[in-house]
Tab-separated table of C-alpha atoms in Angstrom:
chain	number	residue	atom	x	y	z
F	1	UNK	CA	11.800	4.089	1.082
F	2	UNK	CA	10.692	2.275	-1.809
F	3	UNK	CA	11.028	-0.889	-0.310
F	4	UNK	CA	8.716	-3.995	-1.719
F	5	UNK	CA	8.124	-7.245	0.204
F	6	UNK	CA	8.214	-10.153	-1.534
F	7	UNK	CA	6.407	-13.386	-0.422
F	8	UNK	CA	7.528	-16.602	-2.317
F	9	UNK	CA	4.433	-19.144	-2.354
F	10	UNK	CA	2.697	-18.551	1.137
F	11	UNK	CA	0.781	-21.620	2.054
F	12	UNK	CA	-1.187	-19.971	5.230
F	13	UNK	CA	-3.837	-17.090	4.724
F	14	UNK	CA	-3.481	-15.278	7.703
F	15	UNK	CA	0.539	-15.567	7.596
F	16	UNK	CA	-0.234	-13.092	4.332
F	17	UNK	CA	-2.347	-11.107	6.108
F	18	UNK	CA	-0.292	-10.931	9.177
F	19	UNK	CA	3.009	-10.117	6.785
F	20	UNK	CA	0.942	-7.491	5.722
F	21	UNK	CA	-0.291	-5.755	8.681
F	22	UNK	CA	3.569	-6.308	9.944
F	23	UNK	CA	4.900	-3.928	6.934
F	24	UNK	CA	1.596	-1.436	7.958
F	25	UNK	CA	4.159	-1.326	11.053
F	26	UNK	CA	7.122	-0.316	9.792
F	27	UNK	CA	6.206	1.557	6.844
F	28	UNK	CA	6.175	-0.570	4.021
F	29	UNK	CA	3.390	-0.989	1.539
F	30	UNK	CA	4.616	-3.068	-1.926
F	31	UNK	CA	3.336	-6.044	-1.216
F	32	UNK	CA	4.287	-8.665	-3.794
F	33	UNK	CA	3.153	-12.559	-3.583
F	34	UNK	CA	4.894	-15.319	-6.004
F	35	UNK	CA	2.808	-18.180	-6.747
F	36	UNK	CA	0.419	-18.181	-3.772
F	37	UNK	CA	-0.627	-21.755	-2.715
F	38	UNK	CA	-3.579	-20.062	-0.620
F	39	UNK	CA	-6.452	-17.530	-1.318
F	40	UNK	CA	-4.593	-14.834	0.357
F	41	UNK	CA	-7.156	-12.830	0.235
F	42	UNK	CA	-9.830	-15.181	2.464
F	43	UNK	CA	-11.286	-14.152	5.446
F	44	UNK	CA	-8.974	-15.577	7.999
F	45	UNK	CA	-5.899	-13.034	5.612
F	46	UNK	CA	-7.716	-9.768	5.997
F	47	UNK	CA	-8.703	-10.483	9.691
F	48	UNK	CA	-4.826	-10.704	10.541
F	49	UNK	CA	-4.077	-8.245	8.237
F	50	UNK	CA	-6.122	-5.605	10.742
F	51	UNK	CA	-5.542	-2.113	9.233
F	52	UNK	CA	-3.375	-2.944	6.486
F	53	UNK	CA	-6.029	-4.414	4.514
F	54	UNK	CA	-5.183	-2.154	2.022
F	55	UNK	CA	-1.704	-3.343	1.540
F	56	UNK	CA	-3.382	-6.862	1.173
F	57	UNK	CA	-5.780	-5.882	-1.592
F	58	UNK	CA	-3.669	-4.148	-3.660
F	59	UNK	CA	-0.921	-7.303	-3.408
F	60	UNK	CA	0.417	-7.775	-6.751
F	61	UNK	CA	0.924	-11.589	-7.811
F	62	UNK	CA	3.942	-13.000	-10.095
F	63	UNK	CA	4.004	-16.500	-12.007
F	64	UNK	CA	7.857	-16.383	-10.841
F	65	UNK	CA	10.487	-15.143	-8.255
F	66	UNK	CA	12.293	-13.471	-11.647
F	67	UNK	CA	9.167	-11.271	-12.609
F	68	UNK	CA	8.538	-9.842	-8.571
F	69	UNK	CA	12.133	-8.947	-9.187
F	70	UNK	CA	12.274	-7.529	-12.344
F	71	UNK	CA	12.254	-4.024	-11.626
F	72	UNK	CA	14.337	-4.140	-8.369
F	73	UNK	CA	17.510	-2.774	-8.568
F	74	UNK	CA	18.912	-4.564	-5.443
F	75	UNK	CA	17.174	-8.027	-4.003
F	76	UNK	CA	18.180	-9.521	-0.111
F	77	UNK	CA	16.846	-12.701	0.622
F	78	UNK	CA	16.492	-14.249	3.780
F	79	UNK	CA	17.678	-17.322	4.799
F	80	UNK	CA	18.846	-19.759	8.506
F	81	UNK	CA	21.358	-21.606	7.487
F	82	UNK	CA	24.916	-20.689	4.736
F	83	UNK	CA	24.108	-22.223	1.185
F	84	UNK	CA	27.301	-24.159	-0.507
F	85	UNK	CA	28.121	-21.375	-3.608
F	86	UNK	CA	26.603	-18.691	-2.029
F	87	UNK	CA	27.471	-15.656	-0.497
F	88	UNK	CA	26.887	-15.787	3.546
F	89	UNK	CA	23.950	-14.467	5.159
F	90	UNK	CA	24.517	-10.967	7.285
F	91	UNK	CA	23.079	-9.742	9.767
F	92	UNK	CA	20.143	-7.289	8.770
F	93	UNK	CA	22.231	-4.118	10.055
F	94	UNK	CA	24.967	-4.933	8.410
F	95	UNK	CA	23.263	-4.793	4.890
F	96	UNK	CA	20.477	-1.818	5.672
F	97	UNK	CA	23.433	0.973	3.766
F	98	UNK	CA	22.830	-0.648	0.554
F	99	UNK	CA	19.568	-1.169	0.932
F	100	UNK	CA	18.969	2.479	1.936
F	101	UNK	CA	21.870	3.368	-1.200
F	102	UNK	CA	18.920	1.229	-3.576
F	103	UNK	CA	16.614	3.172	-5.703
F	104	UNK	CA	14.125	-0.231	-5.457
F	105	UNK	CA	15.225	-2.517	-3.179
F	106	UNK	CA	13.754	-5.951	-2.655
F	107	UNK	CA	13.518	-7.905	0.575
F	108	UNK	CA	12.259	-11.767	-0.192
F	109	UNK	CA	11.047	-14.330	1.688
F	110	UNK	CA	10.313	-18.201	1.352
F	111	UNK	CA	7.602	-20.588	1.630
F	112	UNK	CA	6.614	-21.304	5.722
F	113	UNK	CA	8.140	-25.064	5.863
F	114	UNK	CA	11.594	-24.502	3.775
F	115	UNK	CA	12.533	-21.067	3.384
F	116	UNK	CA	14.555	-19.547	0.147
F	117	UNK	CA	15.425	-22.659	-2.349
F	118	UNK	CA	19.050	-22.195	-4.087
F	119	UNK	CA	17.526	-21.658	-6.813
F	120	UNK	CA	15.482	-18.314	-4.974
F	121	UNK	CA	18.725	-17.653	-3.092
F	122	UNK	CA	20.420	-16.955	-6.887
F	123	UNK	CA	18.525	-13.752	-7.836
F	124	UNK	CA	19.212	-12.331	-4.564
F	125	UNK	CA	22.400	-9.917	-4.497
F	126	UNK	CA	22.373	-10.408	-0.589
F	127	UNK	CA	21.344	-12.545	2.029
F	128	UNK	CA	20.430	-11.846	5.638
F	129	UNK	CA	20.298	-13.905	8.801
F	130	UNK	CA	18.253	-13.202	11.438
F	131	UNK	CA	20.119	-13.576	14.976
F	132	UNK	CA	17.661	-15.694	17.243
F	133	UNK	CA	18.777	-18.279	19.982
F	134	UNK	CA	18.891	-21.858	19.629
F	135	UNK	CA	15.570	-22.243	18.364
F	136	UNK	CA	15.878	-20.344	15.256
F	137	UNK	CA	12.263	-20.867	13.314
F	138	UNK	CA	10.350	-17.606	13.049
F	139	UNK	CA	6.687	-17.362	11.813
F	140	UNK	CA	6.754	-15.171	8.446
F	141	UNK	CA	4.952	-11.914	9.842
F	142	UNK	CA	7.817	-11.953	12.852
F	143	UNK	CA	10.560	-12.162	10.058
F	144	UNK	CA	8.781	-9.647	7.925
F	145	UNK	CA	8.533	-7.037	11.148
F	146	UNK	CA	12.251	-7.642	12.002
F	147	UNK	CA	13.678	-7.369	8.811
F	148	UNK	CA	11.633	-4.567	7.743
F	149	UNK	CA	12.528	-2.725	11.228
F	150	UNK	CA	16.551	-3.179	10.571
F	151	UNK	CA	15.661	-2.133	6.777
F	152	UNK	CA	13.582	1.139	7.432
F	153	UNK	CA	15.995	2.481	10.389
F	154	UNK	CA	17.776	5.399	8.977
F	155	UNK	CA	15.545	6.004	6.142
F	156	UNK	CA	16.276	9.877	6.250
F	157	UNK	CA	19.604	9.358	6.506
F	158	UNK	CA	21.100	10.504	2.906
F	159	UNK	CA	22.314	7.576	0.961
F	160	UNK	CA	26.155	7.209	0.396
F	161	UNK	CA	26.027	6.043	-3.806
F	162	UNK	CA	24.114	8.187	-6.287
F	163	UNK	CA	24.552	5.718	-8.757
F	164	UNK	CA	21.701	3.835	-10.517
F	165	UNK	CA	22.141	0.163	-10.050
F	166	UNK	CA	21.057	-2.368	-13.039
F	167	UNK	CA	17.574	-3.837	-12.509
F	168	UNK	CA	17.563	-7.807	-11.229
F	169	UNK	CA	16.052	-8.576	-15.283
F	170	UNK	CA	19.119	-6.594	-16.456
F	171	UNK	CA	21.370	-8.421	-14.617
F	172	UNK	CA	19.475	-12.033	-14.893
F	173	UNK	CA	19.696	-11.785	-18.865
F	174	UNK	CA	23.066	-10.897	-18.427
F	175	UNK	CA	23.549	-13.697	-17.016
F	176	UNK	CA	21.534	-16.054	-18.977
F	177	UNK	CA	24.219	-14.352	-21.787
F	178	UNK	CA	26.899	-15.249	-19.732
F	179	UNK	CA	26.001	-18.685	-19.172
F	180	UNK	CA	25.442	-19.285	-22.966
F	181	UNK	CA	28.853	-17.681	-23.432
F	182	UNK	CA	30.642	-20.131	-21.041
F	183	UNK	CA	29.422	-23.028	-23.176
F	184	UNK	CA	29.810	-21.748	-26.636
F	185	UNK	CA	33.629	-22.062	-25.707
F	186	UNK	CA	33.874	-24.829	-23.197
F	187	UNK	CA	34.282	-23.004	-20.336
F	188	UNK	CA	32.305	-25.171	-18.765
F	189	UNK	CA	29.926	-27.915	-19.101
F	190	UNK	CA	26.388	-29.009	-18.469
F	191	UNK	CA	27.161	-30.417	-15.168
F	192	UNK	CA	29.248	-27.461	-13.284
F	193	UNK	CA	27.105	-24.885	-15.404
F	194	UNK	CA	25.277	-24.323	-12.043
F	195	UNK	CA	28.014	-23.967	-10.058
F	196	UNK	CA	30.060	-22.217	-12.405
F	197	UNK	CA	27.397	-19.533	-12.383
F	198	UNK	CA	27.186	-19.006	-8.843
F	199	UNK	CA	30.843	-18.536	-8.483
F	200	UNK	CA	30.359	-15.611	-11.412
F	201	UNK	CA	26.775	-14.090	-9.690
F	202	UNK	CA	29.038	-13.995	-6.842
F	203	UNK	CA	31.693	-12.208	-7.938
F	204	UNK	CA	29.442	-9.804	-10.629
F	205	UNK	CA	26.450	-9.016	-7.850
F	206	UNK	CA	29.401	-7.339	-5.629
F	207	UNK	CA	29.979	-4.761	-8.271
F	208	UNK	CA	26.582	-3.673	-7.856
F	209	UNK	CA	26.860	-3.032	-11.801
F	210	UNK	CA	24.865	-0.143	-13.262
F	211	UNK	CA	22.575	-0.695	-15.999
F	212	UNK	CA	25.353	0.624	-18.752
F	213	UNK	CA	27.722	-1.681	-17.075
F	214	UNK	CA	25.480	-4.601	-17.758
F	215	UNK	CA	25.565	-3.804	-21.045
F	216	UNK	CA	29.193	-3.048	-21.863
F	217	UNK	CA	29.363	-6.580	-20.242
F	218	UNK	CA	27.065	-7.978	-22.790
F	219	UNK	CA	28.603	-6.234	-25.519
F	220	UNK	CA	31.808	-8.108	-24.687
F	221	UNK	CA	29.944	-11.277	-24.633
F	222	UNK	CA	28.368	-10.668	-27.809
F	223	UNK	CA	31.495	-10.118	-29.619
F	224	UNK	CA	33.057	-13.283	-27.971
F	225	UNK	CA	30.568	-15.365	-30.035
F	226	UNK	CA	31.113	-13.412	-33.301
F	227	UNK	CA	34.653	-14.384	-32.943
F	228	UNK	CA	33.867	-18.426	-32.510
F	229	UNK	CA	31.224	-17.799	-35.083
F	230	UNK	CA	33.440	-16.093	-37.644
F	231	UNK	CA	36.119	-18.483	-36.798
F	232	UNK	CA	34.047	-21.710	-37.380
F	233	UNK	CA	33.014	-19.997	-40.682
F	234	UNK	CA	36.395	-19.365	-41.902
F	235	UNK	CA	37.311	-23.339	-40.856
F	236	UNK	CA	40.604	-21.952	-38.799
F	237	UNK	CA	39.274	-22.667	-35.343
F	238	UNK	CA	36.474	-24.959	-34.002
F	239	UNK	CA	35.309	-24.503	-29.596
F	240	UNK	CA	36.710	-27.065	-27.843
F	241	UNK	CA	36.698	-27.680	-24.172
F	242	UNK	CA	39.494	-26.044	-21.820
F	243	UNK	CA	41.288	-27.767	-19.406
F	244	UNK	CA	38.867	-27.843	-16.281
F	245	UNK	CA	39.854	-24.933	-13.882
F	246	UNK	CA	41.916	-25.194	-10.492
F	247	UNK	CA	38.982	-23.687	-9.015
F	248	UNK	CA	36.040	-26.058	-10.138
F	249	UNK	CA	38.194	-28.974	-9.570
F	250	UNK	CA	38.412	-28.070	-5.991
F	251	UNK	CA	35.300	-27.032	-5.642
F	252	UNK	CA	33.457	-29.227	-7.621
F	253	UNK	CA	29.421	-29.249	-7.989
F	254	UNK	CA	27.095	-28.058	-6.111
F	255	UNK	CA	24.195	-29.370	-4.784
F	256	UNK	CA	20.786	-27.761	-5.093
């Protein structure tokens, strides 16, 4: 399986190295690290790392969460706790069909003291929880091992969909379209953008759209804003702001 890890800012060397040597275990070797706040590469990282020292050298290291994703044609991120405007976290089992169903899937983690941010949480199509008692704080390698266990079960099974999905850069300039479109005509403004969006990611990231899809999408989008623009031109209609939605009003903002 083409699975890669992603590691969002590490802070410890050896919890790199130990990530590392956990996805030697399972079978995973795509190591990728988004703005590193360590050497991960130090003595203390290729110690834990053991074996997999290989996996650790040929780490590759992003400026952002959007660039490690880029190519990935599904992302799950892992989080503790439900996020307001975001879909729940599953359990790992419960997701492993569509990750086994992805040409490139993803699997992301978060920094060692807070996890996924909202923000992180966005460009994931999925979330997953892992069950633990009362005491739910995991070191990284142990989530990495689990995760990547649930993930790699089945692997040989043959996958349901033989449909391409859209890469996560397809379907994050869709919608950075999308949320250019919603302003152009009011549909929303500056402060429920954010929350707006999520309630759209939601919805869209279930259709696990395929790259034409995105498109035809975009196409739409793009002919939405010749119409205001040929409109404004012409001096018969000018974007205003709509009424604000039953469903923002109840839901309101979110906060990141």
């Amino acid at each position: 399986m083409n699975l890669a890890v992603v590691l969002v800012s590490p802070k410890t060397p050896g919890n790199v190295g130990s990530a590392a040597r956990a996805m030697l275990n399972m079978g995973a070797s795509d190591l990728r690290i988004v703005a590193p706040r360590c050497d991960y590469l130090d003595s203390q990282s290729v110690a834990m790392a053991v074996h997999a020292e290989g996996i650790l050298r040929a780490a590759r290291v992003y400026p952002t969460l959007r660039d490690a994703l880029a190519d990935r044609d599904l992302s799950v991120g892992t989080t503790a706790r439900q996020r307001a405007d975001l879909p729940p976290p599953r359990h790992p089992a419960l997701v492993r069909p569509f990750v086994r169903d992805a040409a490139a899937p993803a699997l992301v983690f978060g920094p060692e003291e807070t996890g996924l941010i909202n923000s992180d949480l966005e460009q994931c199509q999925m979330a997953v929880r892992i069950p633990t008692g009362d005491y739910a704080s995991l070191n990284l390698a142990q989530a990495v091992l689990l995760v990547c266990y649930e993930f790699l079960q089945g692997q040989d099974e043959p996958p349901e969909l033989t449909r391409k999905t859209a890469t996560r850069e397809e379907m994050e300039a869709m919608y950075g379209h999308l949320h250019e479109t919603m302003q152009l005509i009011g549909y929303t403004d500056a402060v429920r953008a954010r929350h707006t969006l999520r309630l759209w990611r939601a919805l869209l990231d279930r259709a696990l759209m395929s790259s034409a899809e995105s498109r035809l999408f975009r196409g739409f989008l793009r002919q939405v804003k010749w119409k205001v623009d040929d409109a404004a031109e012409r001096g018969t209609a000018a974007p205003r702001h709509a009424p604000q939605s039953e469903e923002l009003a109840e839901g309101g903002p979110a906060q990141d």
